[in-house]
PDB file of C-alpha atoms and ligand atoms in Angstrom:
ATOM      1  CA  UNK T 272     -69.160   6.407 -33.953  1.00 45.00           C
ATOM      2  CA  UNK T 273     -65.940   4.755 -34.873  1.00 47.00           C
ATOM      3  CA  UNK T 274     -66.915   3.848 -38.305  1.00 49.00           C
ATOM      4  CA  UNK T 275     -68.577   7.442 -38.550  1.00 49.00           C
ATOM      5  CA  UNK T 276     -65.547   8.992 -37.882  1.00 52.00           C
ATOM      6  CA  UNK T 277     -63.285   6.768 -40.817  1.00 52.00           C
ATOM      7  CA  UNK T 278     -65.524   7.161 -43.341  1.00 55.00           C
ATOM      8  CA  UNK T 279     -65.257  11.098 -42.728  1.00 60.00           C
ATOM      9  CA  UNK T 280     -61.525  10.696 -42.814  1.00 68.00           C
ATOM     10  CA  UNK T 281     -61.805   8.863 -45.774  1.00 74.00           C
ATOM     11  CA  UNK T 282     -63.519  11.632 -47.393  1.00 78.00           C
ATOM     12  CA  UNK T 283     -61.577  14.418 -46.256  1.00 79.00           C
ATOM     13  CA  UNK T 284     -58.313  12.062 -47.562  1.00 81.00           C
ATOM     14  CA  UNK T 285     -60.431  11.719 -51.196  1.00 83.00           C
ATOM     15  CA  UNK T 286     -60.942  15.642 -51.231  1.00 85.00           C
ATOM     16  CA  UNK T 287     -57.516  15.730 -50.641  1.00 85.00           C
ATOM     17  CA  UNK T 288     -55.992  13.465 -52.930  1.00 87.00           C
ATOM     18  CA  UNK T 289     -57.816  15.424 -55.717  1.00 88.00           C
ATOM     19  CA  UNK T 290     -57.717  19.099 -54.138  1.00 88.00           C
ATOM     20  CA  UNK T 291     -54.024  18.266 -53.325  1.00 87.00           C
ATOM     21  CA  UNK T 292     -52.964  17.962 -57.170  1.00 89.00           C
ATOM     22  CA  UNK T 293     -54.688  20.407 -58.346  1.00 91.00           C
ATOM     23  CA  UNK T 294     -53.278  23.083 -56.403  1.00 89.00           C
ATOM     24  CA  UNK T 295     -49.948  21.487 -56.742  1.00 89.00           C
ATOM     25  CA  UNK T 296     -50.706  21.729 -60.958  1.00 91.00           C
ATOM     26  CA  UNK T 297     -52.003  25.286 -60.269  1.00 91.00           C
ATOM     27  CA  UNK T 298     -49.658  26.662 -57.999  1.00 90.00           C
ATOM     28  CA  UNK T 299     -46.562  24.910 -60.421  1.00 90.00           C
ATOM     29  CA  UNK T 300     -48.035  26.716 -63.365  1.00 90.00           C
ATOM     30  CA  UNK T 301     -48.206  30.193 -61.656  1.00 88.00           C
ATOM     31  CA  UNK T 302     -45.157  29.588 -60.225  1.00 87.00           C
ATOM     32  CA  UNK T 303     -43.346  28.995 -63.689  1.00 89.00           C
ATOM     33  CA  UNK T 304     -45.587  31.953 -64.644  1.00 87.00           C
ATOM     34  CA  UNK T 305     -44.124  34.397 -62.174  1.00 86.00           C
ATOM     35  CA  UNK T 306     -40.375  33.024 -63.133  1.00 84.00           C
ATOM     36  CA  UNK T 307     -41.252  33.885 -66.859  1.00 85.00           C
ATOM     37  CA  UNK T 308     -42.403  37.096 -65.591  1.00 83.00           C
ATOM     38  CA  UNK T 309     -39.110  37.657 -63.924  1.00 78.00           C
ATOM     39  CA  UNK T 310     -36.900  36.793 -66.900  1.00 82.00           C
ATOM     40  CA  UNK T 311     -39.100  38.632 -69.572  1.00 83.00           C
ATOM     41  CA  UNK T 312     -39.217  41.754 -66.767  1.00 79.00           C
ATOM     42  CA  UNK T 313     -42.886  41.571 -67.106  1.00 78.00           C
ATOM     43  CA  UNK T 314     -43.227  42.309 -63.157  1.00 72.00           C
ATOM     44  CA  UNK T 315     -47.535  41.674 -62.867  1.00 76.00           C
ATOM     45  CA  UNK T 316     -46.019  38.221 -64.149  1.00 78.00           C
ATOM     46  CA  UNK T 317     -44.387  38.215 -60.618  1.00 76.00           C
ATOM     47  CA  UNK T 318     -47.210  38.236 -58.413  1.00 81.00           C
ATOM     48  CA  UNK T 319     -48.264  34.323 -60.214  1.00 83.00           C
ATOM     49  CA  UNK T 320     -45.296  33.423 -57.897  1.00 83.00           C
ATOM     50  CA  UNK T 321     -46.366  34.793 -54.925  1.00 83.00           C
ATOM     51  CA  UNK T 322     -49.328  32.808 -55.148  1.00 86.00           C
ATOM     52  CA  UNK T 323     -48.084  29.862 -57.353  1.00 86.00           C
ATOM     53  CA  UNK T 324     -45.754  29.032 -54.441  1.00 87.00           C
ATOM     54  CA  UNK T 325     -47.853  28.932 -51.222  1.00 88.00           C
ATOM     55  CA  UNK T 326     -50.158  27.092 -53.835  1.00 88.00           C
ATOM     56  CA  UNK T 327     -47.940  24.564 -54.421  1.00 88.00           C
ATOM     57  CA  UNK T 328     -47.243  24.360 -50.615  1.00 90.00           C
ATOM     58  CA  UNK T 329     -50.286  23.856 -49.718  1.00 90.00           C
ATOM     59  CA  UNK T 330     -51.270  21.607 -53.158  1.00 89.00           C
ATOM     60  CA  UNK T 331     -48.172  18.935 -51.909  1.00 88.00           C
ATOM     61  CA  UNK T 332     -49.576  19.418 -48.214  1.00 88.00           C
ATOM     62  CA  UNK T 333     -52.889  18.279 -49.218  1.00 86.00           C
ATOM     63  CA  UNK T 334     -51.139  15.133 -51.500  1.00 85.00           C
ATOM     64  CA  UNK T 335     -49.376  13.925 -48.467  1.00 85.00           C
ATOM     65  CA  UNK T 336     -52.220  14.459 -46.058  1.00 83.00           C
ATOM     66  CA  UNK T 337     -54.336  12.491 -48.703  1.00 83.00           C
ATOM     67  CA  UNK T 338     -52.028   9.686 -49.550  1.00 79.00           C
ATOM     68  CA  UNK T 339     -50.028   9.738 -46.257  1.00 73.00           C
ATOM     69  CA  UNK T 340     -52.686   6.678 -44.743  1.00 65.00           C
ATOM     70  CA  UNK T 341     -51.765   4.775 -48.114  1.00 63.00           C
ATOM     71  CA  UNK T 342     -48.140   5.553 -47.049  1.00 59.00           C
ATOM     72  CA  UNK T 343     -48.377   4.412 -43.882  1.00 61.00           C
ATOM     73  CA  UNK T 344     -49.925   1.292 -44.258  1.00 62.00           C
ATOM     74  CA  UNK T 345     -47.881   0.155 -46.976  1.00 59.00           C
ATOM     75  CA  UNK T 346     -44.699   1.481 -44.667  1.00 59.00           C
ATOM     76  CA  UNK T 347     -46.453  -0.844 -41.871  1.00 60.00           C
ATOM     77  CA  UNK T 348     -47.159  -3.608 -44.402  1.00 62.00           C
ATOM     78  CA  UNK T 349     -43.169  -3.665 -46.214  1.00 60.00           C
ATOM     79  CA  UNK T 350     -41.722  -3.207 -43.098  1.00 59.00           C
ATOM     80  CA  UNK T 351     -43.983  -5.360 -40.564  1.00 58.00           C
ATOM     81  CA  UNK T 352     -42.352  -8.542 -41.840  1.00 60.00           C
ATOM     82  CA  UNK T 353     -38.838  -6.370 -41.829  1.00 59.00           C
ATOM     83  CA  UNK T 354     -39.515  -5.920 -38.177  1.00 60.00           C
ATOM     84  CA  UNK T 355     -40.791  -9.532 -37.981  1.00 61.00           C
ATOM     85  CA  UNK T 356     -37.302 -11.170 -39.284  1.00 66.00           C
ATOM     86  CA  UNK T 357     -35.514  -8.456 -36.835  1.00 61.00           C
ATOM     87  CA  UNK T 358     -37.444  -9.974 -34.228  1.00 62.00           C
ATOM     88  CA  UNK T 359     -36.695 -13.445 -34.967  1.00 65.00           C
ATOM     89  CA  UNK T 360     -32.947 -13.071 -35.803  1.00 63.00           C
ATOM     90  CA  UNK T 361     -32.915 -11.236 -32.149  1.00 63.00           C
ATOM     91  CA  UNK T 362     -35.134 -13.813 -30.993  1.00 65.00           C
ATOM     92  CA  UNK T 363     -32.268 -16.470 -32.668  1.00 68.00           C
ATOM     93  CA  UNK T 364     -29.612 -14.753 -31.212  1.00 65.00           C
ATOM     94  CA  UNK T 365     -31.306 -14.720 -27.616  1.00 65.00           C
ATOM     95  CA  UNK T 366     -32.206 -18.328 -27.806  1.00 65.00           C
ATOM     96  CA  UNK T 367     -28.984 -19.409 -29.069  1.00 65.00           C
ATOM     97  CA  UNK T 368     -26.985 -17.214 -26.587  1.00 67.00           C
ATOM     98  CA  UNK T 369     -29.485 -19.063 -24.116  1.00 67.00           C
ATOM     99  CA  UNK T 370     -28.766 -22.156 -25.138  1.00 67.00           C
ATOM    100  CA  UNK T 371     -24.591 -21.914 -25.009  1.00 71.00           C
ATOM    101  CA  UNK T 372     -25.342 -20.201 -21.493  1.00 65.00           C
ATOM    102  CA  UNK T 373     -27.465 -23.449 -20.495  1.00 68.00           C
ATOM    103  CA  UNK T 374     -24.725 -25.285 -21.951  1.00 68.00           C
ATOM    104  CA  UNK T 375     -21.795 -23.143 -19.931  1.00 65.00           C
ATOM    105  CA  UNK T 376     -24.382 -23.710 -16.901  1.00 62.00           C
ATOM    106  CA  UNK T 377     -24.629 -27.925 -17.318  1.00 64.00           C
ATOM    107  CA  UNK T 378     -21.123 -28.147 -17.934  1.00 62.00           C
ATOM    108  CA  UNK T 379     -20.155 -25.935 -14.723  1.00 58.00           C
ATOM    109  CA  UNK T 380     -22.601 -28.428 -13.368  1.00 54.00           C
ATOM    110  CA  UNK T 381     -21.153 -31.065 -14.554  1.00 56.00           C
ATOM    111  CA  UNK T 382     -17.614 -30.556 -13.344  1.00 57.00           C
ATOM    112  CA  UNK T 383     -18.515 -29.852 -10.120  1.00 59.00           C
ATOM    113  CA  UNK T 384     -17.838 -33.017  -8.296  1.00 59.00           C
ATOM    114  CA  UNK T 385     -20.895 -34.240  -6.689  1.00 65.00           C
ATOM    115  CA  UNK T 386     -20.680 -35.946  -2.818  1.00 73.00           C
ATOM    116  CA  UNK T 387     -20.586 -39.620  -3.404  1.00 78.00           C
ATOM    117  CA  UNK T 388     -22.396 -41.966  -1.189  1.00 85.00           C
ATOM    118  CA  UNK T 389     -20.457 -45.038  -0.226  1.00 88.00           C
ATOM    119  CA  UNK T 390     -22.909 -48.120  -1.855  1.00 84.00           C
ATOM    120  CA  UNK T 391     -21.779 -50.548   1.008  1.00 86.00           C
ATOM    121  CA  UNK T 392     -22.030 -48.677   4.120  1.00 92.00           C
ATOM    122  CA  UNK T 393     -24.115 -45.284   2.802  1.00 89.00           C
ATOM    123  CA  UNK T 394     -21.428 -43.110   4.406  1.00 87.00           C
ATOM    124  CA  UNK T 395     -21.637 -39.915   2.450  1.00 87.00           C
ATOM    125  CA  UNK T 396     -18.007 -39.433   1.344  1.00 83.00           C
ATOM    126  CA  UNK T 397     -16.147 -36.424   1.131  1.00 81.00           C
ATOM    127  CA  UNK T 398     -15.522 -34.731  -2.256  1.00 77.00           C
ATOM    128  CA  UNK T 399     -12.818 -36.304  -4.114  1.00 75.00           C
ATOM    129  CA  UNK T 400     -12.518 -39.389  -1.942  1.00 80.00           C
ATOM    130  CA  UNK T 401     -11.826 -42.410  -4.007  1.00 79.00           C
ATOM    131  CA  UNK T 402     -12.168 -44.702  -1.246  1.00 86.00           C
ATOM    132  CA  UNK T 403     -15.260 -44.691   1.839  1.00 89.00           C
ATOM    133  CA  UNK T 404     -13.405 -43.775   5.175  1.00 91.00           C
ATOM    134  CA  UNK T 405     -15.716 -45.283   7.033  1.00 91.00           C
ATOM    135  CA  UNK T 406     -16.041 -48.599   5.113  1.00 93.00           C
ATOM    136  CA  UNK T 407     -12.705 -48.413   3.041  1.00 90.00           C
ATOM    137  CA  UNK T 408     -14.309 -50.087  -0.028  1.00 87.00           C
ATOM    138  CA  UNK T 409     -14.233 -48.230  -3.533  1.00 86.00           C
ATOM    139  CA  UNK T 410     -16.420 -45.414  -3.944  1.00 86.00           C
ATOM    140  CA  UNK T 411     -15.394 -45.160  -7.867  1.00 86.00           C
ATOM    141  CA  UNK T 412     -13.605 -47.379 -10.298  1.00 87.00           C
ATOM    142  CA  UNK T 413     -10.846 -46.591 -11.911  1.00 88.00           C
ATOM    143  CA  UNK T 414     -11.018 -48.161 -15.916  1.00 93.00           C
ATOM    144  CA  UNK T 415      -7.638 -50.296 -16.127  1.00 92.00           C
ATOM    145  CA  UNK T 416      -7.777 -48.984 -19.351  1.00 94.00           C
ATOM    146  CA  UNK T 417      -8.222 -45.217 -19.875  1.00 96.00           C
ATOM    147  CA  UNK T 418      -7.869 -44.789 -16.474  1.00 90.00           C
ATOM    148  CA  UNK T 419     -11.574 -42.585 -16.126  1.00 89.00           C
ATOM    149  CA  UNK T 420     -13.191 -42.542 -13.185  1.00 86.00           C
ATOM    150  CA  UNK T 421     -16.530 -44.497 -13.109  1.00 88.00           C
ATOM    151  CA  UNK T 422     -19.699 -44.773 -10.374  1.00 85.00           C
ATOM    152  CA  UNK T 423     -19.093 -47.270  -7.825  1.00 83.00           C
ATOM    153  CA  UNK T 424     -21.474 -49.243  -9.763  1.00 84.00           C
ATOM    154  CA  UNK T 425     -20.428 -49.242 -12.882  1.00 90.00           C
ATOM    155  CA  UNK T 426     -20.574 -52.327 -15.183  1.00 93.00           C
ATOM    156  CA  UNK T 427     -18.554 -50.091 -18.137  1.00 95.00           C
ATOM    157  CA  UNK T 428     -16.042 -47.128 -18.592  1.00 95.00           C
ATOM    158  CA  UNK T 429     -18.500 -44.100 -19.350  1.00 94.00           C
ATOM    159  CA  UNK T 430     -15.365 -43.439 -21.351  1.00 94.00           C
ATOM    160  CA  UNK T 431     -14.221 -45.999 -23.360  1.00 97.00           C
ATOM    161  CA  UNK T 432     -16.462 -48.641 -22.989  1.00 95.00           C
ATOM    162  CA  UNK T 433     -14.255 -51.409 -21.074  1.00 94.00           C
ATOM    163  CA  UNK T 434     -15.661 -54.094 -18.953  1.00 94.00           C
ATOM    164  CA  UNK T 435     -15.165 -52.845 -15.699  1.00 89.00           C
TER     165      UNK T 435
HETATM  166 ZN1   ZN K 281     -18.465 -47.194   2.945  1.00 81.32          ZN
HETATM  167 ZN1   ZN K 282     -12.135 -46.512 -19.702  1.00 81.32          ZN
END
């Protein structure tokens, strides 16, 4: 049924693409036929115009009606990769806007100051506290040398490196 249906559009488009032409040819010549009439004042030269034009009308109606499939799928074929590259330089954008949100998102994480729980006595200490108020032994280490403020456990500066 499908099929049916294309192949009889296909057709019709073939007609067209030759019908449209033809008029267009035909309907151009009467048309420059009518204009000569007009300029020579031969008026039953006139008339060609009158039907050179809707000719020529419906001749480029018939062209584009015939060729406009051809049109449209080389439109849909130049510009489907167009579209494509759109897509991905939106799709870029998006992911890399993503990504520096993420990023914002960690580091907000990150600065936050996490609850620290005392390694000696498990006392969850408040935010901030340096040393356990229930225990009163370090909850971070302070590098002698940068001065950074490590884990409780820490064998190293996460900053510089120093034996800690
Ligand atoms: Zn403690
Ligand atoms: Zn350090």
């Amino acid at each position: 049924m499908n099929r049916y249906r294309l192949d009889e559009n296909s057709k019709v488009r073939k007609v067209f693409r030759i019908l449209g032409p033809v008029l267009l040819g035909v309907g151009a010549l009467f048309t420059i036929i009518g204009v000569i009439g007009i300029f020579t004042g031969q008026f039953f030269m006139f008339f060609f115009a009158f039907i050179g034009m809707p000719l020529d009308f419906i001749g480029s109606v018939l062209t584009a009606l015939g060729y406009m499939g051809a049109v449209a799928r080389y439109t849909a074929s130049q510009s489907a990769p167009v579209a494509k590259d759109v897509a991905n330089y939106m799709m870029d954008n998006t992911s890399q806007s993503a990504a520096s949100f993420a990023g914002k998102v960690a580091q907000e994480i990150k600065a936050e100051p996490k609850p620290v729980t005392c390694l000696h006595c498990g006392e969850v200490a408040h935010l901030g506290a340096v040393f356990c108020d229930r225990c009163g032994k370090p909850l971070a280490i302070i590098c002698p040398k940068c001065n950074e403020s490590n884990d409780q456990n820490a064998r190293y500066c996460q900053k510089c490196g120093e034996p800690l």
